[in-house]
Coordinates of C-alpha atoms and ligand atoms in Angstrom, one line a residue:
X58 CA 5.9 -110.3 -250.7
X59 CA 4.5 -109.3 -254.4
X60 CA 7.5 -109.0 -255.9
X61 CA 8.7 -112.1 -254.5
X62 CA 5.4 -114.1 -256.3
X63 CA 6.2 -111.7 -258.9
X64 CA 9.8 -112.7 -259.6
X65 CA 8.8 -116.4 -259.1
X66 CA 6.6 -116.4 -261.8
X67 CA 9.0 -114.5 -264.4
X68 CA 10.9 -117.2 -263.7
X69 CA 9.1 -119.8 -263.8
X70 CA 7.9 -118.5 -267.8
X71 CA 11.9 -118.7 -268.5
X72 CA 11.5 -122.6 -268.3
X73 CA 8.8 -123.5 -269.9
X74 CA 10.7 -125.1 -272.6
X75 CA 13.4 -126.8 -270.2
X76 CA 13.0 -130.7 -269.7
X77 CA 13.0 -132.3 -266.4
X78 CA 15.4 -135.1 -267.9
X79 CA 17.8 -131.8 -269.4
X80 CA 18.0 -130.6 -266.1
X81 CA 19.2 -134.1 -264.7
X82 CA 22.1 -134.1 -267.1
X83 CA 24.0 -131.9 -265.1
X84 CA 26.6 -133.8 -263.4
X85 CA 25.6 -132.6 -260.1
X86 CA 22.0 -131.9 -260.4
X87 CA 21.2 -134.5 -257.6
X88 CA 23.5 -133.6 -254.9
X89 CA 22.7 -130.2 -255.2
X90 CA 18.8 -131.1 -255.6
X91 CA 18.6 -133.2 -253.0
X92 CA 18.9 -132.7 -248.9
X93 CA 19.7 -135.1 -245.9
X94 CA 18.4 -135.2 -242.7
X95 CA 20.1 -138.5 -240.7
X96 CA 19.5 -141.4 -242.7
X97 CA 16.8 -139.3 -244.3
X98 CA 17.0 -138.6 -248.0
X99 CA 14.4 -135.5 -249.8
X100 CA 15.5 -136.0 -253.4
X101 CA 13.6 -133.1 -255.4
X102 CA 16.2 -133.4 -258.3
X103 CA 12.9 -134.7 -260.2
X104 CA 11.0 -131.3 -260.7
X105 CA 11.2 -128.1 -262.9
X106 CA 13.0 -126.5 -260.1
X107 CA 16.5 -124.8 -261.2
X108 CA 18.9 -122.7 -259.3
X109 CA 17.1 -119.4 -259.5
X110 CA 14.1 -121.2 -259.2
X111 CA 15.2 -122.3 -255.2
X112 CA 16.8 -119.2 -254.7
X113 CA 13.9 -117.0 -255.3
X114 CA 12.1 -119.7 -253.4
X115 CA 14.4 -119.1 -250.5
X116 CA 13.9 -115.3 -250.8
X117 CA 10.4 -116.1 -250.5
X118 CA 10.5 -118.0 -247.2
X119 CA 13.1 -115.5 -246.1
X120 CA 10.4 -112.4 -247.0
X121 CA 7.6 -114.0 -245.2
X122 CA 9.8 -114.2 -242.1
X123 CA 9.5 -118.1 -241.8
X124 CA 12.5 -118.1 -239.3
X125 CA 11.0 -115.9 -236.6
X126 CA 7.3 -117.0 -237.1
X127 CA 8.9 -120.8 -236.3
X128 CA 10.2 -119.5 -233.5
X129 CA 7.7 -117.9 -232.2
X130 CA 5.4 -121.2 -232.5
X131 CA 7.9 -123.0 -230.5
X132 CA 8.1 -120.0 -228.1
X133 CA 4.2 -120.5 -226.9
X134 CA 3.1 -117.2 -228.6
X135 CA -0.3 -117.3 -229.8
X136 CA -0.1 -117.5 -233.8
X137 CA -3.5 -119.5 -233.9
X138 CA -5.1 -115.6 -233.8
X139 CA -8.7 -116.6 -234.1
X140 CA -9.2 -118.8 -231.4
X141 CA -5.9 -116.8 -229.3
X142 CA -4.4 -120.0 -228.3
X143 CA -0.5 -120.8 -228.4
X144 CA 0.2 -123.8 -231.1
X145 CA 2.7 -125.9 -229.0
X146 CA 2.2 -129.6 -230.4
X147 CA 6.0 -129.9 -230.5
X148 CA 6.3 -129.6 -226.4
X149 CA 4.4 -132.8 -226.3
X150 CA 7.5 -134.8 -228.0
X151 CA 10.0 -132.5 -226.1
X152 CA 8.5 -133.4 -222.4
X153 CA 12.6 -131.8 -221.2
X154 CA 11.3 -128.8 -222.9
X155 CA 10.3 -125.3 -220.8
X156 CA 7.3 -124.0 -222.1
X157 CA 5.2 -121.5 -220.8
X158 CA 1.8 -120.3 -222.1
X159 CA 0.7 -117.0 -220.5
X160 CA 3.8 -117.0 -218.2
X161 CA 2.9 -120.5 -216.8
X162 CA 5.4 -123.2 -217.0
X163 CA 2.9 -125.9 -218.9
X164 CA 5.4 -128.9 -219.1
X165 CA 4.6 -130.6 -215.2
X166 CA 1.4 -131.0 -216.2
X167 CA 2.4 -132.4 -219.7
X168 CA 4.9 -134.9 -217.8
X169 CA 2.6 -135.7 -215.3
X170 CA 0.0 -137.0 -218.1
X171 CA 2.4 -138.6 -220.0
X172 CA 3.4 -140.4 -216.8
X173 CA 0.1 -141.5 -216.3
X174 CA -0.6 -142.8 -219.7
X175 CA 2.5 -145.1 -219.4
X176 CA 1.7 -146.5 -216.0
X177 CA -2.1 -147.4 -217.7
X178 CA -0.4 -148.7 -220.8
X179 CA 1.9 -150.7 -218.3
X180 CA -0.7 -151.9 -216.2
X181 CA -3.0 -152.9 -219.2
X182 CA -0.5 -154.6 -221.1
X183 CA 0.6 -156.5 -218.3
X184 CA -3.1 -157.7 -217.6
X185 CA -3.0 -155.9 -214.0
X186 CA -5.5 -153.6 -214.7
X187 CA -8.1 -155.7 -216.3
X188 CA -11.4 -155.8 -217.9
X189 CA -14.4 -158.1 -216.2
X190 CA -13.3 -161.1 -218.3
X191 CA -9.8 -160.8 -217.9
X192 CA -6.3 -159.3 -219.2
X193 CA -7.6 -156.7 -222.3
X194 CA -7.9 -158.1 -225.4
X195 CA -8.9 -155.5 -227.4
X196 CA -8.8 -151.5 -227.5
X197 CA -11.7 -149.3 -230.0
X198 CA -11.0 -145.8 -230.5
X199 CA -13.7 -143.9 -230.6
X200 CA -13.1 -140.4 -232.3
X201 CA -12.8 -138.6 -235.9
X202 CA -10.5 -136.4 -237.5
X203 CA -7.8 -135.9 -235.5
X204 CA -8.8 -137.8 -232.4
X205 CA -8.7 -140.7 -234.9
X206 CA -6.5 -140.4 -238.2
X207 CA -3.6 -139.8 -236.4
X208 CA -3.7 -143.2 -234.2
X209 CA -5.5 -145.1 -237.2
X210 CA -2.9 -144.6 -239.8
X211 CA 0.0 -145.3 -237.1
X212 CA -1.2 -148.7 -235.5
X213 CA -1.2 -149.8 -238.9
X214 CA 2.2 -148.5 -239.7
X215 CA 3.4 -149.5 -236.6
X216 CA 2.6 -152.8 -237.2
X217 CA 5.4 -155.1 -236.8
X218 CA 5.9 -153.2 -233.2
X219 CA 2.5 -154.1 -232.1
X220 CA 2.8 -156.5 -229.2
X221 CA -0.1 -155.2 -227.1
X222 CA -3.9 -155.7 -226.7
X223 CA -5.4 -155.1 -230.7
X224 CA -6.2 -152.0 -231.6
X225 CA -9.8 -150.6 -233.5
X226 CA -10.7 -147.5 -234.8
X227 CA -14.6 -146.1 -235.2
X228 CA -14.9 -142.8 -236.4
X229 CA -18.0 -142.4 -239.0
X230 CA -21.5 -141.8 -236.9
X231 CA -22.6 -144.3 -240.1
X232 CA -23.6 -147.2 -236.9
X233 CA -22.2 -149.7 -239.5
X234 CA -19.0 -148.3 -238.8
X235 CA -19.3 -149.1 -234.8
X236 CA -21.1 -152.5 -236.0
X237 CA -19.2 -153.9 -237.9
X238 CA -16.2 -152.9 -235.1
X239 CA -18.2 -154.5 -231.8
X240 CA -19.2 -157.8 -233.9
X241 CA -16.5 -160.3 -232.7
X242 CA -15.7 -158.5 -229.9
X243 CA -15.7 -159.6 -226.2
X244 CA -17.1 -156.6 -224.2
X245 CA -15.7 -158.4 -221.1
X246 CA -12.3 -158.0 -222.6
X247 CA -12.6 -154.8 -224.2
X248 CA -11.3 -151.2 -223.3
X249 CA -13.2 -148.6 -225.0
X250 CA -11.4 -144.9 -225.4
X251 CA -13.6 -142.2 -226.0
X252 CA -11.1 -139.8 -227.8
X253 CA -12.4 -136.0 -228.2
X254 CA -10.5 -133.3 -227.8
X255 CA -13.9 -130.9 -226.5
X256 CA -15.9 -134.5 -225.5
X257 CA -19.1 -132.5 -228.2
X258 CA -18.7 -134.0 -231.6
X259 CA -21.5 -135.8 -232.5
X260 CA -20.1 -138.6 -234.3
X261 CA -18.0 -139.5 -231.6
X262 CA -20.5 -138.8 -228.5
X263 CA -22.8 -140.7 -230.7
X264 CA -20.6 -143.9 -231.2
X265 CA -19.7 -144.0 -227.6
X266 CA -23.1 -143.8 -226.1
X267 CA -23.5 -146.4 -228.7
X268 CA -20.4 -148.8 -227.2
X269 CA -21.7 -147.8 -223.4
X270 CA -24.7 -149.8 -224.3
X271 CA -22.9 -152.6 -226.1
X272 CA -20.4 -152.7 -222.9
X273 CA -23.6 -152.2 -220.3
X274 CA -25.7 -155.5 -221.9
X275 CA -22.9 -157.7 -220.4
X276 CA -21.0 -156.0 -218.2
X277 CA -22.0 -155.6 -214.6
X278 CA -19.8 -152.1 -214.5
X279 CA -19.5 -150.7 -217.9
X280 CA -17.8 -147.2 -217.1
X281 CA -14.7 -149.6 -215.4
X282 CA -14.0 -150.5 -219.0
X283 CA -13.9 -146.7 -220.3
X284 CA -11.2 -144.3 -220.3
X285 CA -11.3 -140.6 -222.2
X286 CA -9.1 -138.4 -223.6
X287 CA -10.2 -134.9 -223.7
X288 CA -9.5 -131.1 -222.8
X289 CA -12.8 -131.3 -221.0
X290 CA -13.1 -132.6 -217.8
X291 CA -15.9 -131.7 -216.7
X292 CA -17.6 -133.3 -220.0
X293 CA -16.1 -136.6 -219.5
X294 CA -16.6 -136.5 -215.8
X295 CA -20.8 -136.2 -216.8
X296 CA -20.5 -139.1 -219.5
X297 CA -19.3 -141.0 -216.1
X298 CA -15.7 -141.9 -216.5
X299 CA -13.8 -142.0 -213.7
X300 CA -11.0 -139.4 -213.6
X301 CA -8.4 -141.9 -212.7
X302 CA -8.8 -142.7 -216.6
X303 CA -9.0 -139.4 -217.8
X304 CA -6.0 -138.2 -219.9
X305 CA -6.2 -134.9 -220.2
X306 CA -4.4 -132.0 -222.7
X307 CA -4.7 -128.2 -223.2
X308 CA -6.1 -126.4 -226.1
X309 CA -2.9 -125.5 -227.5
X310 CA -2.8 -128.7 -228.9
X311 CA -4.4 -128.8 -232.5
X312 CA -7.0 -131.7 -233.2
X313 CA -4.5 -132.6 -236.0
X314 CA -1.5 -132.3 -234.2
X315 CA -2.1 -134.3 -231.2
X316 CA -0.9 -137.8 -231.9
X317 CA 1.8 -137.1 -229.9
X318 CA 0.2 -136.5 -225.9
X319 CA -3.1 -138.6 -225.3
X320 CA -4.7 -138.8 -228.3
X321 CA -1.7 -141.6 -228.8
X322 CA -3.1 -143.7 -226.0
X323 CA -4.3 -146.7 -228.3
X324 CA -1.1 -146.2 -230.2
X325 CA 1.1 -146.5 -226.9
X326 CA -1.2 -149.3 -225.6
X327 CA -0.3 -151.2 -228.7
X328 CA 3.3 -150.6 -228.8
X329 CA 4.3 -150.2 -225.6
X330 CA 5.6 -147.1 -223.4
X331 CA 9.2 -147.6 -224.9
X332 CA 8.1 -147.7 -228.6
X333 CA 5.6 -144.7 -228.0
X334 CA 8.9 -142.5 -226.8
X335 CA 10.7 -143.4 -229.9
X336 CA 8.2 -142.2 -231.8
X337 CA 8.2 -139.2 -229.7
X338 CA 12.1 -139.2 -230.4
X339 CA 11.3 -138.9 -233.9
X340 CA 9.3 -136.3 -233.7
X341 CA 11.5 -134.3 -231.4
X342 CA 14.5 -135.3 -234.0
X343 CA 12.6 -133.6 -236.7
X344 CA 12.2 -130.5 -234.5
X345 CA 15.5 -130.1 -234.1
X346 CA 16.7 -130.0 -238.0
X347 CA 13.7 -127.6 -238.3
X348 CA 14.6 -125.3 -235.8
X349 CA 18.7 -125.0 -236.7
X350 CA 19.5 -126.3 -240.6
X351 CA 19.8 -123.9 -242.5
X352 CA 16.6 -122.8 -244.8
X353 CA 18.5 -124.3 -247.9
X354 CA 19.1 -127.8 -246.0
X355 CA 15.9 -127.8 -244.0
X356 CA 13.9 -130.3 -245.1
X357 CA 10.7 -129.1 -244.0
X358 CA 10.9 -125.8 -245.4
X359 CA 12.6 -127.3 -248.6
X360 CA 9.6 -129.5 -248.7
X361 CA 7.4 -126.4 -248.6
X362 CA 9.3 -124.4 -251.0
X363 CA 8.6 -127.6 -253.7
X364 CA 4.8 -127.5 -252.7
X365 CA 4.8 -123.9 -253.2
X366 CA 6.3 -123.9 -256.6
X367 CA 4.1 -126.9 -257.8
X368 CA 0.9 -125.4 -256.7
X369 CA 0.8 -121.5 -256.4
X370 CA 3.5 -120.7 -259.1
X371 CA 3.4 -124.0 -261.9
X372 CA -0.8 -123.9 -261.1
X373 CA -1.0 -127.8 -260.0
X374 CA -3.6 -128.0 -257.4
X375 CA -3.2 -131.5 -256.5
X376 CA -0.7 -133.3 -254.9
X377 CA -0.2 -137.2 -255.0
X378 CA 1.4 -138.9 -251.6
X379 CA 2.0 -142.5 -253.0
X380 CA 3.6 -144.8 -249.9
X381 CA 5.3 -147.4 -251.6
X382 CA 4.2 -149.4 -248.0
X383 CA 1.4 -151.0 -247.5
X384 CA 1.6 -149.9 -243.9
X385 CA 1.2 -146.4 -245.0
X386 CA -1.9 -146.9 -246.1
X387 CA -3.8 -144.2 -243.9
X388 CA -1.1 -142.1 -244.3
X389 CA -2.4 -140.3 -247.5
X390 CA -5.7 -140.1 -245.6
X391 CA -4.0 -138.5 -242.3
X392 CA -2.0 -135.7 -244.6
X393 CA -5.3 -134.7 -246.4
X394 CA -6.6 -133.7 -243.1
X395 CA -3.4 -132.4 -242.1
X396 CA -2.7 -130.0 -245.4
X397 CA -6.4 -129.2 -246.1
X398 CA -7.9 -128.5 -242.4
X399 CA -4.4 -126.0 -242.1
X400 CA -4.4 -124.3 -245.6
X401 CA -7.5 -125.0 -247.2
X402 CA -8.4 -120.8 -246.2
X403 CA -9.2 -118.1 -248.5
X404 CA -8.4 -115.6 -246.1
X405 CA -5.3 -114.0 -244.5
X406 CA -4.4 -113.9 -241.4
X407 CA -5.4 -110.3 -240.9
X408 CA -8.5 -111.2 -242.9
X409 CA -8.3 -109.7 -246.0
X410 CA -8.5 -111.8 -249.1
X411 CA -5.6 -114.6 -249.6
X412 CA -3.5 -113.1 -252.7
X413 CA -2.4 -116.4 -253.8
X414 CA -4.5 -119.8 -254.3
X415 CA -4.9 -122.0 -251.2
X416 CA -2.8 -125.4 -250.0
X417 CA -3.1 -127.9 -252.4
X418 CA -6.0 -130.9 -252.8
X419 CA -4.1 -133.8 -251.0
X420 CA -4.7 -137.7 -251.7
X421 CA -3.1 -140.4 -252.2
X422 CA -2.8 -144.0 -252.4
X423 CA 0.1 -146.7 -251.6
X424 CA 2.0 -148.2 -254.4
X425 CA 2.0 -150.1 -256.0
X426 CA -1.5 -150.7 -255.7
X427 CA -1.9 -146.9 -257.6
X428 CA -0.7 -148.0 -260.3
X429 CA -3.1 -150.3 -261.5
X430 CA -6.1 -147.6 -260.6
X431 CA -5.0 -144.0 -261.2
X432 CA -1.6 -144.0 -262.2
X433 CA -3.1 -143.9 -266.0
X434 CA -4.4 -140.4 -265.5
X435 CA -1.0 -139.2 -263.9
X436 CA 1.4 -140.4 -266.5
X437 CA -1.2 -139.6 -269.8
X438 CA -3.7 -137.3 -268.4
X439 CA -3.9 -133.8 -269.6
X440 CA -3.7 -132.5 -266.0
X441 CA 0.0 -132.5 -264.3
X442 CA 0.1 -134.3 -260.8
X443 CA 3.3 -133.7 -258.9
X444 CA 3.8 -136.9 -256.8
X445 CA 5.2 -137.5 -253.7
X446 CA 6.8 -141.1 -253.1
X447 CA 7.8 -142.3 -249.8
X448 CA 10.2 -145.6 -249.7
X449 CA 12.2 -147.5 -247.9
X450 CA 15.6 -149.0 -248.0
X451 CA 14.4 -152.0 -245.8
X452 CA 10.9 -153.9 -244.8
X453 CA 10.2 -155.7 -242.2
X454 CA 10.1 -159.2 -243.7
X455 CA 13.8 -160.9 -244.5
X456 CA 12.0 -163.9 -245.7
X457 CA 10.5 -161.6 -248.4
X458 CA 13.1 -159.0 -249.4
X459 CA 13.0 -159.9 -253.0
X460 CA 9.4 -158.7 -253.2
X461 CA 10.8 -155.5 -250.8
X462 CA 13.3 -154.9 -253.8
X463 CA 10.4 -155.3 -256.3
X464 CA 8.3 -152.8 -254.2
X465 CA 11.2 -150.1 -254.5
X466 CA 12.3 -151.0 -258.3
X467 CA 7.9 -149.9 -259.0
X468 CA 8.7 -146.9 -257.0
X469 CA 11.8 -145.5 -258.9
X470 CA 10.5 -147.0 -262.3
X471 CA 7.4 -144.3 -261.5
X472 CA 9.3 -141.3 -260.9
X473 CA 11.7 -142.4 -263.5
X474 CA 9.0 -143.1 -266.2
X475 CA 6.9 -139.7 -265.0
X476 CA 10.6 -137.2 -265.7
X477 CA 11.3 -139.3 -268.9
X478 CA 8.3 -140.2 -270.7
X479 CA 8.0 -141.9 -274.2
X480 CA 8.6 -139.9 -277.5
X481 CA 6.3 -140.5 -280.1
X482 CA 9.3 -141.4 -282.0
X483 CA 9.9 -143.8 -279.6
X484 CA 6.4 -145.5 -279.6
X485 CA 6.3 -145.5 -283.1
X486 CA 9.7 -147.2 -283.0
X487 CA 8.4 -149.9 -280.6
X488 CA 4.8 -150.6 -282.5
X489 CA 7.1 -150.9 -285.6
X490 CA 8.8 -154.0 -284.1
X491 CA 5.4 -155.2 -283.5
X492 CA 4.8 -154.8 -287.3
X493 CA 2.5 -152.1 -287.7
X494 CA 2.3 -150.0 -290.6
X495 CA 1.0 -146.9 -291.9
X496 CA -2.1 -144.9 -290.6
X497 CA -2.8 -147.8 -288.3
X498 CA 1.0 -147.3 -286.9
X499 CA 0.6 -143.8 -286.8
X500 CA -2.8 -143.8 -284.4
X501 CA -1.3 -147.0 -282.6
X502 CA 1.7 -145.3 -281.6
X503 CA 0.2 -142.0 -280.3
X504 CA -2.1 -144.1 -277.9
X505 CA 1.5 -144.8 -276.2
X506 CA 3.0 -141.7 -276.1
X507 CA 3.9 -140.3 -272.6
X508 CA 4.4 -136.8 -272.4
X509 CA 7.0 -137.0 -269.4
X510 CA 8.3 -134.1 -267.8
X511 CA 5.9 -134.5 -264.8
X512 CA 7.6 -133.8 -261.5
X513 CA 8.2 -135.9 -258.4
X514 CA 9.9 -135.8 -255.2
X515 CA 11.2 -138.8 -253.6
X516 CA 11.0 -139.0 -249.2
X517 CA 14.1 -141.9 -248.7
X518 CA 14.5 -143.4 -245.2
X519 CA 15.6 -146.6 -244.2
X520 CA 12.8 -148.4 -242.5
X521 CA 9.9 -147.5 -241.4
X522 CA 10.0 -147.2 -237.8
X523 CA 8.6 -145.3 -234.7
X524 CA 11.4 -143.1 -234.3
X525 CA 11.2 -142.7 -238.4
X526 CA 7.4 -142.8 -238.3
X527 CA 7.8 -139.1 -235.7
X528 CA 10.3 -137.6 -238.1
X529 CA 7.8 -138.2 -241.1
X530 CA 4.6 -136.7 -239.6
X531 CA 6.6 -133.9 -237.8
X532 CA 8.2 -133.2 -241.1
X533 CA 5.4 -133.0 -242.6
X534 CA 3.9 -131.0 -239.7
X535 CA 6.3 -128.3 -240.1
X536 CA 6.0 -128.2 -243.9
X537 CA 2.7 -127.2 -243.9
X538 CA 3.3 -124.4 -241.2
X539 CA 6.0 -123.4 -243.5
X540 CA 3.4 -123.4 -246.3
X541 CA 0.7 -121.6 -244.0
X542 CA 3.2 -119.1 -242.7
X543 CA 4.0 -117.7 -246.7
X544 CA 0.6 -118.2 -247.7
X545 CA 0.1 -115.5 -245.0
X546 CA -2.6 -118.0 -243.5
X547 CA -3.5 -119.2 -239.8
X548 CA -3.2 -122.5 -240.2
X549 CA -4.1 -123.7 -236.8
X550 CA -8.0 -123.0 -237.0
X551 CA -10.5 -124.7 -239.4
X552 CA -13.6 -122.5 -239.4
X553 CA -14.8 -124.2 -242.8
X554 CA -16.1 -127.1 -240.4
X555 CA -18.3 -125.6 -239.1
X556 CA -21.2 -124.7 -241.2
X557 CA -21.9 -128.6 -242.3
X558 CA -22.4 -129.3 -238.5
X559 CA -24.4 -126.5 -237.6
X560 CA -27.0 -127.7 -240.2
X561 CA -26.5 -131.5 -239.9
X562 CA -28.3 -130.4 -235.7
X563 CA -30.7 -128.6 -238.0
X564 CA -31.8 -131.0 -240.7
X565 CA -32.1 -134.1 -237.7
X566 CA -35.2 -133.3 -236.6
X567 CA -36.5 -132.5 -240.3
X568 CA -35.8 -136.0 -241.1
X569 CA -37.4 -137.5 -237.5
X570 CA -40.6 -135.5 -238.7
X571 CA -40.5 -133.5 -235.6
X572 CA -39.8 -130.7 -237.8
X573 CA -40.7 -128.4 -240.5
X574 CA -39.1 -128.6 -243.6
X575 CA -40.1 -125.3 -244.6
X576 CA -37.3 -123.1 -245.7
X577 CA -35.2 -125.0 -247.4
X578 CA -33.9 -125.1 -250.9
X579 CA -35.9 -127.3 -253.2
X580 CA -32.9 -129.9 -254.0
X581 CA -32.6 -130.6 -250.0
X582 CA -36.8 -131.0 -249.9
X583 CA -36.4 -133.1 -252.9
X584 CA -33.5 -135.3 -251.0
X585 CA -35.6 -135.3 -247.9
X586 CA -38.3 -136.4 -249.5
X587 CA -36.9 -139.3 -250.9
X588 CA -34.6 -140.7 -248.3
X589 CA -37.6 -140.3 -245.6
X590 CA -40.2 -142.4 -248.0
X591 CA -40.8 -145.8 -247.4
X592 CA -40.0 -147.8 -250.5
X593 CA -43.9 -148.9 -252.7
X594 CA -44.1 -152.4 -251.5
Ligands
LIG22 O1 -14.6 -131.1 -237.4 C1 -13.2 -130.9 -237.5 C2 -12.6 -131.3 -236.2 O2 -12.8 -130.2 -235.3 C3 -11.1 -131.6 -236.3 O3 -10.4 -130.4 -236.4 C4 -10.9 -132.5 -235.2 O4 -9.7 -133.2 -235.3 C5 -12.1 -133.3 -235.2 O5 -13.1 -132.4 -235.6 C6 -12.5 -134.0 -233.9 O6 -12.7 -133.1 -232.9 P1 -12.7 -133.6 -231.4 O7 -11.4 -134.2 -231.0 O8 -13.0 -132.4 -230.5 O9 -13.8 -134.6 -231.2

């Protein structure tokens, strides 16, 4: 691989005088630097990125054996090498699919879940299951991370498909969170899902022994208003919900991958069985492309090959995801746990030190709500962001498609404005008009210099749907495998959560006073101190 990274970067030197807006002269600069998946559009003509550049890029992927590492994720082998378990998300959106993990065919089982999680959403959406007050009004989530982003950010996106019972989502142990969630809520018309992938995370344990309480002060049987997802049985069978509403996965599911099987059981109670397959559709779609295109018209692994080039070879270590949709909101929030629980590693697979710098810091914000916040620092700042925008053709509202065509006119005038920039000449020209003169013209016009030449990348599609909603997040998914798998990384673990947790169980009885505080640092008996001191009346 080192002369790969090595031949990258003598590249990449070459260019460090060539303009983004000289590259875009070329007549077909575009076609060629753009890529098409269905009505799906990835244009990365907007970046540094020339020719050789995506060639070497290519060689890179190629080197790295991306093909036959893809493969062998979809194939059941067990890449996620520290906890030896098979990373097989994708057979949750392909339920026609043969799988096998450790030569047992895993798909009945999968089917016979997904089966039962449409006959509940059925039967609750119909009000013939019901809660002790009647037909369910109201669903809360209870989980975190990925028993929670992935749901959260696609209710919301989801939005205009949502004809169900209304959907919540708790996830901080903060008890305002839950709180502020229960207030206004009817616990005789509320189904509570305890989502946990190993049913032990405090926050979420916490949260629903907090809502079994809520539930028990008014209703006669609480645990008939309870239902779990969870690879643990036995766990959910000792908090006391009945196994009849118990949906159940396997550990080669990934905490941040599994929106697709259970963990989607608000999502599908909300949308409806039919909606929840298109999504599923979408996801499968995306699987597909990534399995047969052809590396330089796969969008996943072209995606990857731009966030490789913007963060290990030009040194950017963020990357902006700006949604122009307002249903995305959560969607910058659901990728930072997707990108930086996967690559955020500083060790190789085989456990030696990672050679190059890790995946990329990952936020984000919709526009064009961005632009009045932090959209200053990106266009003048001394940093270089890359962005990421994500539009669509059409919204949802007819009655409002002139303010549809103002949200996508913001979008382009960003990437536009971020490529081109503003030449001193230029500012000074416009100040001028203003009738400025002199010294006072001169430090006027600076202030309004943009440098431009900042890249960005522009996801097209042509509504936001389910079906288009499951290619986005497996697209984006596979990118970061792609990412993972050059990197040399595994990124199906995420041992860096650990520590924090393990002294969270330490430092709770510290704070209760039931323990000694000796042996800590003096900043944490400082903080203790403090936050355990009743305030001088
Ligand atoms: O702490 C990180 C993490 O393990 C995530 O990977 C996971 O999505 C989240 O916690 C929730 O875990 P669980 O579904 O087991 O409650």
């Amino acid at each position: 691989m080192k002369q790969h990274w090595q031949a990258l970067r003598a590249h990449h030197a070459t260019l460090a005088d060539v303009r983004i807006s000289t590259l875009l002269e070329a007549p077909a600069r575009a076609a060629e630097f753009s890529a098409r998946h269905g009505e799906m559009l990835f244009d990365f003509s907007k970046t540094s990125l020339d020719a050789k550049g995506l060639a070497l890029l290519l060689n890179l992927a190629q080197a790295a054996d991306v093909e036959a590492k893809r493969e062998a994720m979809f194939r059941g082998d067990k890449i996620n090498v520290t906890e030896g378990r098979a990373v097989l998300h994708t057979a949750l959106r392909n339920l026609n699919a043969a799988v096998t993990v450790d030569g047992e065919n895993v798909m009945p089982s999968v089917r016979a879940t997904y089966a039962r999680m449409v006959e509940f959403a059925r039967a609750i959406r119909e009000g013939e299951i019901k809660g002790q007050g009647g037909a369910y009004t109201d669903v809360v989530n209870i989980g975190i991370g990925g028993s929670d982003l992935g749901p959260a950010m696609a209710y919301l996106a989801l939005t205009p498909y949502a004809d169900g019972p209304r959907c919540h989502f708790v996830s901080n142990v903060d008890g305002a969170h839950i709180h502020d969630t229960l207030r206004g809520l009817n616990p005789e018309t509320t189904l509570v899902i305890v989502a946990s992938k190993t049913f032990t995370t405090i926050e979420t344990m916490t949260n629903a022994e907090t809502a079994r309480d809520w539930m028990a002060a008014k209703v006669a049987d609480p645990a008939a208003q309870f239902a779990a997802v969870s690879t643990s049985a036995d766990r959910t069978a000792a908090f006391g919900i009945d196994a009849s509403r118990v949906f159940g996965f396997d550990d080669w599911v990934g905490g941040r991958y599994s929106m697709w099987g259970p963990i989607g059981l608000s999502l599908m109670l909300a949308i409806g069985p039919a909606g929840f397959d298109d999504f599923l559709a979408g996801g499968a779609d995306m699987d597909a492309h990534f399995r047969h295109a052809a590396p330089a018209h796969n969008l996943p692994i072209l995606l990857a090959l731009v966030g490789i080039w913007h963060n290990q070879i030009c040194g950017y270590t963020t990357r902006a995801v700006l949604p122009y949709d307002q249903r995305l909101l959560r969607l910058p929030a659901y990728l930072q746990q997707l990108e930086m629980e996967s690559n955020g590693k500083r060790v190789s697979m085989d456990g030696s030190d990672l050679e190059e710098q890790s995946g990329p810091v990952v936020w984000g914000e919709p526009g064009t709500n961005g632009q009045h916040a932090f959209y200053q620092l990106i266009h003048q700042g001394t940093r270089v962001v890359p962005c990421e925008f994500i539009v669509a053709r059409q919204g949802h509202e007819p009655d409002l498609a002139h303010q549809h065509l103002l949200l996508v006119a913001n979008c382009l005038a960003q990437s536009e404005a971020l490529m081109r920039g503003r030449s001193l000449a230029e500012a000074t020209g416009i100040m001028a008009a203003k009738g400025l003169t002199g010294a006072e013209l001169d430090r006027q016009a600076r202030h309004r210099v943009f440098p431009g030449n900042r890249p960005s990348t522009t996801l097209a599609i042509p509504q936001l749907t389910p079906f288009t909603l499951g290619q986005i997040i497996a697209l984006y998914e596979h990118r970061v495998f792609v990412e993972g798998v050059i990197l040399g990384l595994n990124s199906f673990d995420q041992w860096g959560v650990e520590l924090g947790k393990e002294l969270a169980v330490a430092l709770q009885p510290i704070l209760e006073g039931r323990a000694s505080i000796e042996g800590k640092d003096a900043s944490t008996k400082l903080l203790v101190d403090y936050l355990t001191t009743a305030p001088k009346a």
